[in-house]
XYZ file of C-alpha atoms in Angstrom:
130
model
C -103.793 114.256 0.005
C -106.270 114.135 -2.863
C -104.607 111.047 -4.322
C -104.590 109.331 -0.907
C -108.307 109.945 -0.423
C -109.166 108.686 -3.892
C -106.954 105.612 -3.518
C -108.192 104.560 -0.083
C -111.859 104.988 -0.881
C -111.688 104.203 -4.606
C -113.412 107.494 -5.443
C -112.958 108.846 -8.969
C -112.225 112.540 -9.329
C -115.125 114.327 -11.035
C -114.261 115.316 -14.611
C -113.288 118.974 -14.825
C -114.217 119.541 -11.190
C -112.437 119.941 -7.905
C -112.315 116.920 -5.632
C -114.655 117.519 -2.687
C -114.502 114.767 -0.031
C -117.702 116.012 1.622
C -119.615 115.214 -1.564
C -118.629 111.566 -1.274
C -119.552 110.950 2.371
C -122.576 108.886 1.406
C -120.427 106.427 -0.577
C -120.144 103.104 1.150
C -123.550 103.435 2.834
C -124.656 100.249 1.088
C -121.719 98.379 2.572
C -122.574 99.669 6.042
C -126.218 98.628 5.674
C -125.057 95.189 4.571
C -122.863 94.859 7.669
C -125.776 95.844 9.933
C -128.013 93.283 8.245
C -125.446 90.560 8.839
C -125.568 91.426 12.552
C -121.838 91.882 12.985
C -120.825 93.208 16.367
C -118.022 95.644 17.019
C -114.735 93.862 16.375
C -111.277 94.910 17.453
C -110.152 94.863 13.825
C -112.924 97.239 12.732
C -112.207 99.613 15.621
C -108.481 99.526 14.820
C -109.159 100.457 11.191
C -111.142 103.493 12.358
C -108.699 104.404 15.154
C -105.577 104.186 12.992
C -106.064 107.409 10.965
C -107.035 109.265 14.145
C -104.110 108.132 16.292
C -101.151 107.186 14.081
C -98.746 110.058 13.416
C -100.930 112.349 15.536
C -100.396 113.877 18.958
C -103.958 115.045 19.703
C -107.490 113.804 19.032
C -110.336 116.113 17.917
C -113.163 116.120 20.494
C -115.876 114.648 18.238
C -113.615 111.801 17.173
C -112.505 111.162 20.770
C -116.114 110.761 21.932
C -116.958 108.364 19.101
C -113.749 106.395 19.508
C -114.387 106.088 23.268
C -117.813 104.614 22.519
C -116.389 102.140 20.012
C -113.591 101.101 22.386
C -116.035 100.662 25.270
C -117.530 97.666 23.447
C -114.172 95.854 23.517
C -112.231 94.013 26.208
C -109.524 95.990 28.034
C -106.774 93.869 26.412
C -108.107 94.733 22.946
C -108.241 98.433 23.837
C -104.619 98.330 24.988
C -103.569 96.535 21.790
C -105.323 99.127 19.597
C -104.023 102.159 21.471
C -100.450 100.857 21.755
C -100.537 99.618 18.149
C -101.104 103.211 17.071
C -98.144 104.454 19.142
C -100.090 105.829 22.121
C -99.973 105.118 25.852
C -103.340 104.483 27.501
C -103.021 107.530 29.796
C -102.220 109.765 26.809
C -105.259 108.403 24.954
C -107.510 108.995 27.965
C -106.208 112.579 28.185
C -106.770 113.105 24.445
C -103.251 114.256 23.636
C -99.635 113.194 24.120
C -97.364 114.982 26.560
C -94.141 113.606 25.054
C -93.018 112.421 21.645
C -91.624 108.948 20.916
C -88.135 109.975 22.050
C -89.450 111.246 25.405
C -89.077 114.963 24.683
C -91.948 117.212 25.834
C -94.207 118.334 22.990
C -94.913 122.012 22.404
C -96.826 121.416 19.132
C -99.395 118.751 18.368
C -100.376 117.135 15.068
C -103.914 115.890 14.507
C -106.081 114.920 11.561
C -107.067 117.791 9.304
C -110.490 119.392 9.043
C -110.910 117.744 5.622
C -110.107 114.287 6.995
C -112.403 114.588 10.027
C -115.771 114.239 8.167
C -114.474 111.217 6.276
C -113.363 109.562 9.507
C -116.694 110.458 11.140
C -118.457 108.598 8.321
C -116.516 105.433 9.182
C -118.123 105.379 12.636
C -121.500 104.587 11.048
C -120.482 100.930 10.831
C -120.795 100.629 14.619
């Protein structure tokens, strides 16, 4: 997990210290300010990049992330929303509910995977680009 976080965000591990993802939440703020200055609107590609770690390989969506993702998706056309949701392996009705009833093989789920508490603040930070 630590290696994945450092690789995706190009964050060096502090020398002699423990990697703390919360410490690095302000990284990338300059990039986000630059995007706002350029006046870029919400694009399907940007929403997909934020939605992917929330939805792929997960069966449930944390409430905070669901609210923010709903707001980001509301700025897109219905076709784009369907492409994003289905591209992450979800049905639209499952996404609207916030969790999957069945797995990919059609068997009912009795346990649900979702992003971890350590991943959630990092994903929340990505919503600042909207």
